[in-house]
Amino acid sequence: MGKTMPVQPSPPVQPVTLSKHEQAMADLDRRRHLKDRLANALIAGGGIFVLVAILAIFVYLVSESWPLFKPSHIEKAQAYQTTTQQVGSGFVELEEFNQSGMRLSPAGQIQIFNVADGKTLQTIPVNIPTGVTITHVQRSGIMQGLIGLGLSNGQLIVIKPSFAAQGLGADRKTTATINYPYGEAPLTVDDQKLPLRLFDLRDDEGALQVLTVANGQLQWQRYAKAGANAEGALGGGLALDADMGGDAAVATTTALVRQTNVGFPVSDINSIKSVHIGQGGRWLFAVNQNGTVDIFNNTDTGLVKYDQVRVDQDGAITATAMLQGEISLLLGTDKGKVDQWFLVRGTDAKQHMTLTKIRSFDVGNSPITVIQPESRRKGFMAGDQAGNVGYFYTTSERNLGTAHVSDAPITALTMSTHSEGMLVDSAKGSSFWAVDAKHPEVSWGSLWGKVWYESYQKPDYVWQSTSGNVDFESKMSLVPLTFGTIKAAFWAMLLAAPLAIAGAMYTAAFMSASLRTKIKPAIELMQALPTVILGFLAGLWLAPLVTKYLPAIFSVLVIVPIVIFVVGFLWMQMPLEKRNRLPQGIAPLVLILPIVLAVTAAFMLSQPFEHAVFANYDGSMLSWLHAKGIDYQSQNALIVGLIMGFAVIAPIFSISEDALFAVPRHLVNGSLALGATPWQTLMTVILPTASPGIFSAVMIGFGRAVGETMIVLMATGNTPIMDLSLFDGMRTLSANVAVEMGEAEVGSTHFRVLFLSALVLFIMTFVLNTIAELVRARLRKKFGSL
C-alpha cells in the first residue's frame, strides 16, 4: 500500500475588491434584474387577471342564461278523496299562493277548500232558481275570469269568483268572493226554456257577449248594462227584447240589460259539439260532431258563414278550448292528441282566412276529456280518460310534464296564477301537483328555428319580446338579432377595410416621413371620438342628408375613383424634373382639391339629375325604389355602414400601418436593389410579410363593429328584421340588450334571454378572435422566413 499524502489546507478565499465603477455597474445590474422580474410579474399578473375576468364574465352570463334550459317537471304534493256531491261541475280554481281552492258542486254551491288536505273552509251558494239545475259550466276568455252557468231552464248566470289574500307566509289568510257582474238574476238565453248546454261568453269592456245554441239555431247575443243604476245591482228582473236582428227596448229595473240578438241557422243544429268566441268576438267557431268546424265572421249586419274546415285528421274530437288570447283553437281527440289551430291569412288577392293546423301534442293513447289553458301564458293542460295529465307550451312546442294522476277519467283541471301549482279533479278524487316551469316559452327551436306564431302567415324568425296586450305571444328568436349584428358589421367593414388598408399601404410605403408624422396621428385621433356622438350625428344629421341626396351618395362612389385615377394619370404624365421641383410629400395633397370639387358637384347636381332621370316617378328616386318593391327606411344599413365604417377606419389603419412600416428595411432595400419597382416591392415583399398584422387589424375592426352599441342603437331604427337590403334597418345583439334590459323584469324569461343574447355575442367574438389568431399564426409561419 502506498503512503498516504497529507491533505494540504486550501488557501483562504480572498474577498474580491471592486472598484467604485464596477460596484456601481453591479448595483445597476441588480436593479435591472429586479425591475425585469417586477415587469414580468406585472405583465403575467395582468394577463392572468384578464383571463380570469373573461372567464368570470363567461361564467356569469352562463349562470344567468342556464335556467332557461332547465327541464320542467310536475310533482305530486297532496291527494285526497272527494265525494260525488263535490265533483262533477268541471270547474275548479286555485288562488295564486296555492293555499286555497274553489270548486263548484253540481248542486250549485261554491266550495272553498284547503289545498293541503281538501277540507271545506267555506260554502257560498249560487242564486239558482228553485227546481233548476246546472247543465253546463263554461269559462270566458281566461284573463277575464267570468264563469257562465248554463241552467236547465234555458237561462244563464254569470259569476266572477276571486280570491283576496292578507298577511304573509304561514299567517296568510285567503278569503273568496263571488261577484255577479251582470246581476244575480239569470239571463234568459233560450226562450224555449230548453237546457242550456252549448254556449261561450266573454266580457267586452263591460258588455257581455254570448254565443249559444238556443231556440233551434246558433245565436249571437250582446248584453249591455243599462247605465249607472245597474252597475251595482245584485238582483231584480230583466226585460229583454228577443226580436231577431234588433236592439232591445229599454227596461225599467235596476238590473236592466240591453240585448242584440242575431241568429244564423245551421243545417243540423244537433250536430254541434261546442261553440267558441275568438279574437274579441270577431270570429266564432262551431265544432261539429262530424269532425268539421264552421267558422263565422261577426259583422255589423250579423253572423256570416265564412268557411268550414275538416279537423279530425288525428281522430274524433272529444274536447275543445280556446287558448289564452282567444286566437288559437285547441282540439283534443280520441287518440290522445291535442291539436292547435288558428286562422291564417292567405296570399291570394282576397287574403282569405283559413283555419290551419299548426302543431300537435301527445298526452297518451286515451281520449282527451278536458283541456284547460293557462291564465297568463300560451300553455295549457290536458287530461284524458285514462287519468293522464299533460302540461304543454304551444309557442316552444315543449312538453313540460306528463303524469298519471288518477285511475279515473279527468273531469277538471286548473293552474294557479303564477303557474306553480296544478289542481286535478277526477271521478275518484282530487290531487294537487307542484309545478316547476319557469321559462316554458324558450327552447332551442324557438330561439334558433322558425316558429309559426299566432296570426302569422307562415313560420318565421321574429323578435318581439313585449307588447301592451296581456294576450301577447312572446317572440324571442335570436336569429334576427344575430343577422342584424353581422349585417351591420359587414357594411361597416365593406367601407372601412379597403380605405384603411389602402391608406396604410400608401402611408407606410410611399408617403414622405415628414408628412407621415402628421397624417398618422391625425387619423389615430379619430379613435377618440365618442361613439354616442357619432350615433347622434348619424341619426339627426347624416340620415336626413342621405335621404335628400341619395343619388349623390351613389354617384360619389363612382366619381371619386374616376377622379383619383385621372388625377394620378395626369400627375404621372408630368415630367420628372418638374415633379422633383415640388415639395416632398405634396403628391397626396394634390388629390384633395379635385376630390372636394367632384363631391361638391355631385351634391349640387343631385336633385336636377334625380328629377330628370326619375321623371316618371314624380322625380324621386325614393318613389322609383318603392315602385320596384324596395322599402327605403331613413335609418338603414347604408347609414350604419357610413358612420360605423368611419369609426372603425382608425384602428384598422393604425395597426395595418404599423405592421407595414415594421417590415425589415433590408427586405425592402434588397427588393429595390434587384430592380423591383416600389409598387412591386409593396405587393410581393411588404404585404406578404405584414399580412399577419393586417389580418389582425381587420379582425380587430370587425370585432369593434360587431360589439358596437351606440351607433347602431341611434342610426338603424332598431327594427329586428332579416333583410339583406341596404335600405332596411336592423337590430343588433348589443343594441337589443341596451334597449330592453331596463324594462326587463329581473329573473323573467325576457331578462334571461337578454343575458343569453349577450352570451351569444361573447361567444361570437371569442370564436372570431380564435379563428383570427389561428390564421395569423399560419401567416406568420408562412411568411416568417422572408
XYZ file of C-alpha atoms in Angstrom, residues 368-666:
299
model
C -108.907 13.669 -24.206
C -111.577 14.619 -21.663
C -110.634 18.168 -20.644
C -108.370 20.989 -21.884
C -107.549 23.949 -19.631
C -105.440 26.914 -20.842
C -103.027 28.789 -18.606
C -104.189 32.198 -17.420
C -101.145 34.298 -18.325
C -99.152 32.284 -20.836
C -99.635 30.316 -24.020
C -99.557 26.981 -22.223
C -102.333 24.517 -21.481
C -103.106 21.356 -19.548
C -104.932 18.365 -20.944
C -106.365 15.318 -19.185
C -107.531 12.064 -20.734
C -109.862 9.192 -19.935
C -107.065 7.030 -18.526
C -106.204 9.588 -15.830
C -103.130 11.095 -17.531
C -102.423 14.817 -17.459
C -100.006 16.664 -19.720
C -98.717 20.205 -19.442
C -97.617 21.811 -22.731
C -96.476 25.144 -24.127
C -97.558 25.992 -27.654
C -95.022 28.555 -28.912
C -91.956 26.499 -27.993
C -93.737 23.156 -28.625
C -92.465 21.892 -25.277
C -93.875 19.015 -23.261
C -93.385 20.430 -19.777
C -94.514 17.330 -17.949
C -96.823 14.324 -18.229
C -98.037 12.283 -15.268
C -100.535 9.566 -14.437
C -102.600 11.271 -11.737
C -105.667 9.055 -11.364
C -107.223 5.726 -12.311
C -110.393 7.514 -13.435
C -111.111 9.999 -16.239
C -110.015 13.574 -15.588
C -113.019 15.879 -15.067
C -111.427 19.261 -14.285
C -108.028 20.979 -14.307
C -106.730 24.326 -13.174
C -103.408 26.030 -12.567
C -102.548 28.864 -10.203
C -101.880 32.358 -11.482
C -98.094 32.025 -11.296
C -98.159 28.516 -12.780
C -96.617 26.958 -9.677
C -99.435 24.572 -8.750
C -101.951 22.380 -10.588
C -105.192 21.000 -9.188
C -106.686 17.902 -10.812
C -110.185 16.517 -10.314
C -111.208 13.035 -11.381
C -114.173 10.791 -10.651
C -112.206 9.125 -7.837
C -110.617 12.090 -6.103
C -108.511 15.210 -6.335
C -104.803 15.882 -6.205
C -102.537 18.893 -6.064
C -99.297 18.927 -8.032
C -96.317 21.267 -7.631
C -95.216 22.671 -10.971
C -91.713 23.872 -11.831
C -91.844 25.502 -15.257
C -90.423 28.993 -15.027
C -89.413 29.549 -18.641
C -91.570 27.390 -20.914
C -91.528 29.944 -23.736
C -87.921 29.092 -24.574
C -86.483 26.114 -26.403
C -83.637 25.674 -28.864
C -86.242 25.554 -31.610
C -87.905 28.812 -30.594
C -84.541 30.579 -30.250
C -82.883 29.430 -33.477
C -85.634 27.928 -35.636
C -88.646 29.264 -37.463
C -91.770 29.392 -35.325
C -95.341 29.696 -36.540
C -96.752 32.398 -34.301
C -100.439 33.138 -33.910
C -101.944 35.138 -36.822
C -98.742 34.832 -38.898
C -98.964 33.586 -42.484
C -96.063 31.172 -42.091
C -93.274 30.192 -39.711
C -90.700 32.919 -39.337
C -87.816 34.277 -37.288
C -89.233 37.052 -35.102
C -88.056 39.064 -32.136
C -90.848 40.872 -30.279
C -90.416 40.384 -26.576
C -93.118 42.655 -25.176
C -96.417 44.257 -26.071
C -99.129 46.313 -24.448
C -101.538 43.408 -24.889
C -101.836 40.944 -21.997
C -102.652 38.193 -24.512
C -99.345 38.753 -26.293
C -97.332 35.759 -27.502
C -93.651 36.356 -26.774
C -91.429 36.020 -29.822
C -87.804 35.556 -28.825
C -85.852 34.359 -31.820
C -82.189 35.351 -31.640
C -81.731 34.839 -35.379
C -82.848 38.372 -36.446
C -80.557 39.933 -33.847
C -77.563 37.813 -34.858
C -78.313 38.535 -38.519
C -78.534 42.265 -37.785
C -75.211 42.168 -35.940
C -73.429 40.519 -38.861
C -75.191 42.755 -41.387
C -74.156 45.963 -39.632
C -70.570 44.763 -39.256
C -70.431 43.650 -42.905
C -71.475 47.001 -44.361
C -69.177 48.872 -41.990
C -66.215 46.678 -42.931
C -67.056 46.960 -46.624
C -66.434 50.678 -46.366
C -63.704 50.784 -43.721
C -61.362 47.893 -44.571
C -60.420 48.884 -48.169
C -59.958 52.548 -47.294
C -57.988 51.863 -44.116
C -55.681 49.237 -45.652
C -55.107 51.261 -48.824
C -54.334 54.331 -46.727
C -51.953 52.317 -44.564
C -50.193 50.964 -47.654
C -49.611 54.428 -49.069
C -48.610 55.945 -45.737
C -46.089 53.196 -44.923
C -44.587 52.670 -48.382
C -44.866 55.902 -50.368
C -45.557 58.871 -48.095
C -42.697 61.083 -47.033
C -41.533 60.833 -43.441
C -42.435 64.431 -42.640
C -45.995 64.078 -43.917
C -46.377 60.654 -42.276
C -45.644 62.124 -38.856
C -48.630 64.438 -39.319
C -51.141 62.166 -41.084
C -50.815 59.075 -38.887
C -51.505 60.817 -35.537
C -54.403 62.730 -37.093
C -56.102 59.521 -38.238
C -55.399 57.748 -34.941
C -57.017 60.687 -33.173
C -60.311 59.628 -34.770
C -60.458 56.758 -32.253
C -61.022 59.312 -29.506
C -64.394 60.369 -30.935
C -67.204 59.099 -28.647
C -69.441 56.673 -30.477
C -72.506 58.273 -28.913
C -71.621 61.487 -30.746
C -71.200 59.582 -33.999
C -74.556 57.889 -33.450
C -76.163 61.242 -32.683
C -74.769 62.727 -35.902
C -75.841 59.674 -37.879
C -79.431 59.758 -36.662
C -80.056 63.503 -36.747
C -77.779 64.783 -39.500
C -76.470 62.065 -41.787
C -79.742 60.106 -42.233
C -81.790 63.125 -43.466
C -78.853 64.241 -45.634
C -78.549 60.840 -47.322
C -82.313 60.658 -47.854
C -82.324 64.077 -49.532
C -79.227 63.486 -51.683
C -79.458 59.733 -52.267
C -78.399 59.896 -55.963
C -75.343 61.930 -54.955
C -74.283 59.302 -52.436
C -74.172 56.626 -55.106
C -72.654 58.888 -57.737
C -69.821 59.807 -55.346
C -68.898 56.112 -55.116
C -68.308 56.199 -58.883
C -66.995 59.732 -59.392
C -64.303 59.752 -56.691
C -62.405 56.671 -58.007
C -62.549 58.127 -61.521
C -61.195 61.488 -60.311
C -58.387 59.762 -58.402
C -57.452 57.708 -61.464
C -57.495 60.719 -63.813
C -55.509 62.986 -61.473
C -52.993 60.218 -60.822
C -52.599 59.613 -64.531
C -52.038 63.337 -65.210
C -49.550 63.513 -62.333
C -47.523 60.679 -63.842
C -47.511 62.424 -67.236
C -45.802 65.439 -65.697
C -42.076 65.484 -66.489
C -39.942 64.091 -63.709
C -37.820 67.224 -63.345
C -40.959 69.309 -62.727
C -42.286 66.854 -60.158
C -38.947 66.904 -58.345
C -39.182 70.705 -58.002
C -42.336 70.365 -55.903
C -42.013 69.952 -52.122
C -41.578 66.377 -50.955
C -44.853 64.677 -49.980
C -47.055 67.085 -51.942
C -48.424 64.335 -54.197
C -51.291 63.129 -51.944
C -52.333 66.718 -51.271
C -52.787 67.297 -54.999
C -55.783 64.933 -54.900
C -57.672 66.835 -52.229
C -58.936 69.773 -54.289
C -60.192 67.668 -57.255
C -61.972 65.251 -54.909
C -63.630 68.100 -52.987
C -64.753 69.707 -56.241
C -66.117 66.392 -57.568
C -68.066 65.650 -54.385
C -69.455 69.206 -54.317
C -70.542 68.931 -57.954
C -72.210 65.580 -57.254
C -74.308 67.077 -54.471
C -75.152 70.211 -56.428
C -76.312 68.196 -59.431
C -78.046 65.527 -57.341
C -81.574 66.907 -57.354
C -81.614 68.087 -61.022
C -80.250 64.702 -62.008
C -82.870 62.959 -59.853
C -85.735 64.964 -61.373
C -84.528 64.224 -64.896
C -83.814 60.518 -64.543
C -86.875 59.669 -62.421
C -89.341 61.973 -64.114
C -91.828 59.131 -64.493
C -91.751 58.590 -60.726
C -92.527 62.136 -59.559
C -88.867 62.999 -59.941
C -87.952 60.992 -56.876
C -85.526 58.115 -56.542
C -87.396 57.010 -53.418
C -90.610 56.684 -55.449
C -88.732 54.614 -58.022
C -87.389 52.329 -55.288
C -90.895 51.955 -53.867
C -92.250 51.089 -57.322
C -89.595 48.389 -57.609
C -90.713 46.875 -54.318
C -87.811 48.266 -52.279
C -88.833 49.811 -48.986
C -86.499 52.677 -48.080
C -86.092 53.432 -44.379
C -84.367 56.671 -43.449
C -82.286 54.881 -40.812
C -80.830 51.893 -42.596
C -77.762 49.785 -43.247
C -76.294 52.445 -45.556
C -76.217 54.961 -42.696
C -74.684 52.376 -40.368
C -72.093 51.429 -42.974
C -71.053 55.047 -43.472
C -70.852 56.150 -39.855
C -69.643 52.899 -38.265
C -67.196 52.446 -41.121
C -65.823 55.881 -40.223
C -65.489 54.722 -36.605
C -63.501 51.552 -37.382
C -61.223 53.060 -40.035
C -58.845 54.421 -37.406
C -57.945 51.156 -35.591
C -57.608 49.214 -38.843
C -55.412 51.922 -40.371
C -53.203 52.297 -37.292
C -52.468 48.588 -36.809
C -52.062 47.915 -40.541
C -49.711 50.855 -40.974
C -47.578 49.730 -38.047
C -47.385 46.220 -39.492
C -46.404 47.514 -42.936
C -43.872 50.006 -41.615
C -42.312 47.368 -39.366
C -41.204 45.203 -42.299
C -37.367 44.978 -42.090
C -35.729 47.552 -44.318
C -33.195 45.054 -45.661
